[in-house]
Coordinates of C-alpha atoms in Angstrom, one line a residue:
M1 CA -17.7 23.6 66.2
E2 CA -19.5 26.7 64.9
K3 CA -17.5 27.8 60.9
T4 CA -16.4 31.3 61.6
T5 CA -15.5 33.8 58.9
P6 CA -11.6 35.0 59.6
F7 CA -11.6 37.8 56.9
K8 CA -14.7 39.3 57.4
N9 CA -13.6 43.2 57.4
L10 CA -11.2 44.1 54.7
L11 CA -10.1 47.3 54.5
S12 CA -7.1 47.9 51.6
R13 CA -4.7 50.7 50.7
E14 CA -3.0 51.3 46.9
Y15 CA 0.5 52.9 45.8
R16 CA 1.4 54.1 43.4
V17 CA 5.2 54.9 44.0
H18 CA 7.3 53.2 40.6
E19 CA 7.9 54.2 37.4
K20 CA 8.0 50.4 36.3
E21 CA 7.1 46.8 37.5
V22 CA 7.5 45.7 41.0
R23 CA 9.2 43.0 41.8
S24 CA 9.3 42.5 45.9
V25 CA 8.0 43.7 48.7
A26 CA 9.0 42.9 52.0
W27 CA 8.6 43.7 55.8
N28 CA 10.5 44.9 58.6
F29 CA 10.8 42.5 61.3
T30 CA 8.4 45.0 63.6
G31 CA 6.0 45.5 61.3
T32 CA 6.3 49.1 60.9
K33 CA 8.4 49.7 57.7
L34 CA 7.4 48.3 54.3
A35 CA 9.9 48.0 51.3
S36 CA 9.3 47.9 48.2
G37 CA 12.1 46.9 44.3
S38 CA 11.2 47.7 40.9
E39 CA 12.6 47.3 37.8
D40 CA 13.0 51.4 37.8
Q41 CA 15.8 50.6 39.7
S42 CA 14.9 51.7 42.4
A43 CA 13.8 51.0 46.3
R44 CA 12.2 52.8 48.6
V45 CA 10.9 52.2 52.6
W46 CA 7.2 53.3 53.6
H47 CA 7.2 53.4 57.1
I48 CA 3.4 52.7 58.2
E49 CA 0.9 54.2 60.7
P50 CA -1.8 52.6 61.0
H51 CA -4.5 55.4 60.4
G52 CA -3.2 57.2 57.7
N53 CA -0.8 56.8 54.6
G54 CA 2.3 57.2 56.1
N55 CA 5.8 58.3 54.9
S56 CA 8.5 56.7 52.1
V57 CA 12.3 56.9 51.5
E58 CA 13.9 56.3 48.0
L59 CA 16.7 54.2 47.8
K60 CA 18.6 54.6 44.8
G61 CA 21.6 54.0 43.5
H62 CA 21.3 50.7 41.3
R63 CA 22.2 50.5 37.7
D64 CA 18.9 47.6 37.1
S65 CA 16.5 46.5 37.9
V66 CA 16.1 45.2 41.9
E67 CA 14.7 41.9 41.4
Q68 CA 14.0 41.0 45.7
L69 CA 15.0 43.1 48.6
C70 CA 14.4 41.5 52.6
W71 CA 15.3 42.8 56.2
D72 CA 18.0 43.2 58.3
P73 CA 16.2 40.6 61.2
K74 CA 17.9 42.1 64.2
H75 CA 17.8 46.4 62.9
A76 CA 14.7 47.9 61.9
E77 CA 16.1 50.4 59.6
L78 CA 18.2 47.9 57.4
V79 CA 17.1 46.5 54.4
A80 CA 19.5 44.4 51.7
T81 CA 19.1 44.7 47.8
A82 CA 19.3 42.4 44.8
S83 CA 19.9 43.7 41.9
M84 CA 20.2 43.0 38.4
D85 CA 23.7 45.3 38.3
K86 CA 24.9 42.6 39.8
T87 CA 25.7 43.9 43.4
V88 CA 24.0 43.7 46.3
R89 CA 23.2 46.6 48.8
L90 CA 22.9 47.6 52.2
W91 CA 20.6 50.6 53.1
D92 CA 19.8 52.6 56.0
D93 CA 16.2 53.9 55.6
R94 CA 16.8 56.9 58.1
T95 CA 19.0 58.6 55.8
G96 CA 18.6 56.4 52.3
K97 CA 21.6 56.2 52.2
C98 CA 24.2 52.9 51.1
V99 CA 25.8 51.7 54.0
Q100 CA 27.4 48.4 52.5
L101 CA 28.0 47.0 48.7
A102 CA 29.7 44.2 47.4
E103 CA 30.0 43.5 43.5
L104 CA 29.3 39.7 42.6
S105 CA 30.1 37.8 38.9
G106 CA 26.5 37.7 38.2
L107 CA 22.5 39.2 37.6
N108 CA 21.3 38.8 41.3
I109 CA 17.5 37.3 41.4
N110 CA 17.2 35.8 44.9
I111 CA 18.3 37.2 48.8
A112 CA 17.6 36.0 52.3
Y113 CA 19.0 36.8 55.7
K114 CA 20.1 34.4 58.0
P115 CA 18.1 34.5 60.7
D116 CA 20.5 35.7 63.4
G117 CA 21.5 38.5 61.3
E118 CA 25.3 37.6 60.4
L119 CA 25.5 37.0 56.9
I120 CA 23.2 36.8 53.8
A121 CA 22.5 34.3 51.2
V122 CA 22.9 35.5 47.3
G123 CA 21.2 34.0 44.2
D124 CA 22.0 34.9 40.6
T125 CA 21.1 34.0 37.3
N126 CA 24.2 32.2 36.9
N127 CA 22.7 29.4 39.2
E128 CA 25.7 30.3 41.7
L129 CA 24.3 30.7 45.8
T130 CA 27.0 33.5 47.5
I131 CA 27.0 34.1 51.3
L132 CA 27.7 37.5 52.3
D133 CA 29.1 37.9 55.5
V134 CA 27.3 41.4 56.8
R135 CA 30.1 43.1 59.1
T136 CA 32.3 43.2 56.0
F137 CA 29.7 42.7 53.3
K138 CA 32.5 40.0 51.6
P139 CA 32.1 36.8 50.2
I140 CA 32.9 33.9 52.7
H141 CA 31.6 30.7 50.7
K142 CA 30.3 30.8 47.4
R143 CA 28.6 27.2 45.8
K144 CA 27.5 26.7 41.9
F145 CA 24.9 24.5 40.7
H146 CA 24.1 22.9 37.3
Y147 CA 20.7 23.7 37.0
E148 CA 17.9 26.4 37.5
V149 CA 18.5 28.0 41.0
N150 CA 15.2 30.2 42.6
E151 CA 14.5 30.9 45.5
I152 CA 16.6 30.7 49.1
A153 CA 15.3 30.2 52.5
W154 CA 17.2 29.6 56.1
N155 CA 15.6 27.7 58.6
T156 CA 15.0 29.3 61.8
T157 CA 17.5 27.6 63.9
S158 CA 20.1 28.7 61.2
D159 CA 21.3 26.0 60.4
I160 CA 20.1 24.5 57.1
L161 CA 19.5 26.4 53.9
F162 CA 16.5 25.6 51.4
V163 CA 17.2 25.8 47.5
T164 CA 14.4 26.0 44.7
T165 CA 15.8 24.5 42.2
G166 CA 14.4 24.4 37.6
K167 CA 13.8 21.0 38.2
G168 CA 11.1 20.5 40.7
V169 CA 13.3 19.7 43.6
V170 CA 14.9 21.7 47.0
E171 CA 18.1 20.8 47.9
V172 CA 18.4 20.6 51.4
L173 CA 22.1 22.3 52.4
S174 CA 23.9 22.2 56.0
Y175 CA 25.5 24.9 56.9
P176 CA 28.5 26.2 57.2
S177 CA 29.5 23.5 55.0
L178 CA 26.9 23.7 52.3
Q179 CA 26.9 20.1 51.7
P180 CA 23.5 18.6 50.8
L181 CA 21.7 17.3 53.4
E182 CA 18.6 15.8 51.0
S183 CA 17.5 16.6 47.7
I184 CA 13.6 16.4 48.0
M185 CA 11.4 15.9 44.3
A186 CA 9.0 18.5 45.5
H187 CA 6.9 18.9 42.4
T188 CA 6.7 18.0 38.8
A189 CA 7.6 21.5 37.5
G190 CA 10.4 24.1 38.4
C191 CA 10.4 25.2 41.9
H192 CA 9.8 29.3 42.0
C193 CA 9.7 29.9 45.6
I194 CA 9.7 29.4 48.9
A195 CA 8.5 30.3 52.7
I196 CA 9.4 29.2 56.3
D197 CA 6.8 29.0 58.6
P198 CA 7.4 31.8 61.0
C199 CA 6.9 28.8 63.8
G200 CA 9.0 26.2 62.6
R201 CA 7.4 23.7 62.1
Y202 CA 6.8 23.7 58.1
F203 CA 8.2 25.5 54.5
A204 CA 6.1 25.6 51.5
V205 CA 7.2 25.4 48.1
G206 CA 4.9 27.2 44.9
S207 CA 5.7 25.4 41.9
A208 CA 5.3 25.9 37.8
D209 CA 2.6 23.0 38.4
S210 CA 0.3 24.7 40.3
L211 CA 0.7 23.8 43.0
V212 CA 1.7 24.7 46.6
S213 CA 3.1 21.6 48.8
L214 CA 3.6 22.0 52.2
W215 CA 6.3 20.0 54.3
D216 CA 7.1 19.0 57.3
I217 CA 10.6 20.9 58.4
S218 CA 11.8 18.4 60.7
E219 CA 10.7 14.8 58.4
L220 CA 11.3 16.9 55.6
L221 CA 8.1 15.0 54.5
C222 CA 5.1 16.5 52.8
V223 CA 1.9 17.1 54.6
R224 CA -0.6 18.9 52.3
T225 CA -0.9 20.3 49.2
F226 CA -3.1 23.2 48.0
T227 CA -4.5 23.3 44.9
K228 CA -6.3 26.3 44.3
I229 CA -3.9 28.0 41.8
K230 CA -4.5 27.4 38.0
S231 CA -1.3 28.7 37.2
A232 CA 2.6 29.0 38.2
V233 CA 2.7 30.0 41.3
R234 CA 5.3 32.7 41.8
T235 CA 4.5 33.8 45.3
I236 CA 4.0 32.4 48.9
S237 CA 4.3 33.7 52.9
F238 CA 3.0 32.5 56.0
N239 CA 0.9 35.0 58.3
H240 CA 2.8 35.7 61.9
S241 CA 0.6 32.6 63.8
G242 CA 1.2 30.3 61.1
E243 CA -2.2 29.9 60.4
Y244 CA -2.4 31.0 57.1
I245 CA -0.5 31.1 53.5
A246 CA -1.0 33.3 50.5
S247 CA 0.0 32.5 47.9
G248 CA 0.4 35.1 44.6
S249 CA 0.4 34.3 40.5
T250 CA -0.3 34.8 37.5
D251 CA -4.0 34.3 38.4
C252 CA -6.1 37.5 38.8
F253 CA -6.2 36.7 42.5
I254 CA -4.3 36.1 45.9
D255 CA -5.3 32.8 47.4
I256 CA -5.6 32.6 51.3
S257 CA -5.9 28.9 52.9
N258 CA -5.6 27.7 56.2
V259 CA -2.5 25.8 56.6
Q260 CA -3.9 23.0 59.1
T261 CA -7.1 22.4 56.9
G262 CA -6.1 23.5 53.1
R263 CA -9.4 25.4 52.6
T264 CA -9.1 28.9 51.0
V265 CA -10.9 31.7 53.4
H266 CA -10.1 34.2 51.6
Q267 CA -9.0 35.8 48.0
I268 CA -7.9 38.7 47.1
P269 CA -8.8 40.2 43.4
C270 CA -5.6 41.4 41.9
G271 CA -3.5 42.1 38.6
P272 CA -2.8 39.7 35.9
A273 CA 0.2 38.8 37.7
M274 CA 1.5 38.7 41.2
N275 CA 5.2 38.9 41.6
S276 CA 5.7 39.4 45.9
V277 CA 3.4 38.9 48.8
D278 CA 4.5 39.1 51.7
W279 CA 2.7 39.1 55.4
N280 CA 3.5 41.4 57.7
P281 CA 5.0 40.0 60.7
K282 CA 2.2 41.2 63.4
S283 CA -0.8 41.5 62.7
N284 CA -3.5 40.0 59.4
L285 CA -1.9 43.0 56.7
L286 CA -0.6 41.6 53.4
A287 CA 1.6 42.9 51.4
Y288 CA 1.3 42.7 47.7
A289 CA 3.1 43.7 44.3
G290 CA 2.5 42.7 40.4
K291 CA 1.5 44.0 36.8
D292 CA -1.6 46.0 36.6
N293 CA -3.7 47.0 33.5
I294 CA -3.4 50.7 34.2
N295 CA -1.8 52.7 30.8
E296 CA -1.8 49.3 30.0
G297 CA 1.1 47.5 31.4
N298 CA 3.5 51.8 31.9
M299 CA 2.0 52.0 34.8
R300 CA 2.7 49.6 38.3
S301 CA 2.5 49.7 41.4
F302 CA 2.5 47.7 44.7
L303 CA -0.3 47.5 47.2
F304 CA -1.3 46.8 51.0
H305 CA -3.8 45.0 51.8
Q306 CA -5.7 44.7 55.2
A307 CA -7.1 41.5 56.4
H308 CA -8.9 41.4 60.2
S309 CA -9.6 37.9 61.1
T310 CA -11.9 37.3 64.2
E311 CA -9.3 35.1 65.0
G312 CA -10.6 31.9 65.1
K313 CA -10.1 28.5 62.8
L314 CA -12.2 26.2 59.8
N315 CA -13.4 23.1 61.4

C-alpha cells in the first residue's frame, strides 16, 4: 500500500502567558479548553477557538509551583492542580475560583483523575501516594513507598493504578486495596512518565534511559520500544485514536511515532527541554510546554501545535 504523509499540513500558535517555566499542560475531555500550570504559582485555562486565539482565565491561589494538573473526566469546567505548596486545589474555570482545597503532608508533583471522576490520585516528593475523594476532598487512602515515585495513571476501567518509579520499575496496584499486582522491570533507568492508550489496549512508559516502551495492558508484556529520543524522556501522550504517540525530552524536538509500526512520522522542533505534551482528545492538536531560550530563560511559554493528518497509516 502506498505510504501517506500523516502530518503534511501543519499550523502552530504560541502563547506566552506565564512569568516562569510551564510545568504542565492538559486538555479537558471535550477538547475545548487547555490548562497550563507554572512555576509562577498560577494556572491558566484557555478557551480554544478553531479560528482565533480564544480567551483565558487565570487561576491564582497557590503559594508555590503548580507542578501538574488534570481535568475532571465528567465535568468540562473543573480542573485540579497539584502544587509544591502541599495543597491540591479544584477550580471552576467559569469563575476562576478554587472550589475545593486539600492540605497534604508533602510537596505535590503528580496528579491523576480516576476515569469515573470520583477520585484523584496525588503523588509527592516524600514518595507518598494519596487518594482523594472528590466529593469531600479528603484523603481516603494513603500508601508510602521506599523509593522514588513519579507519575501515576489509572487504567480505563478504574481498577488498576500504574506508578512509575525511580528504580526503573512500574508498580501495578489493584484498586481499592492498593495491593501490588505486579512489579514490572520496565527500564534500566528511572521511569519518569506514563500514558494510557485511550482505546485501553496499551500503556507507554518514558524513561531516563532515553527509551519509550509500549506495553500490552492486559498481558503486561512489552510489545515495542521507541528509540528516536536521545536523552531522558520526560513526557509522553497518545493521540485521540491511539494511533500516534508524542514524546518530549531535553532533545530539541518532540517525536511523534506510529504506535503500531514504531516509526517516527514527524518531529516538531522545540526548546531545549519539554516538560509536558498532551494531545487533544478529539483531534490531532498537540499542546506542549517547557523551557525556551528567550531572555536567557527568564521568560517561559507554553505552546500548542496543530497537526492535520491525512488519516492514513504508514505500512
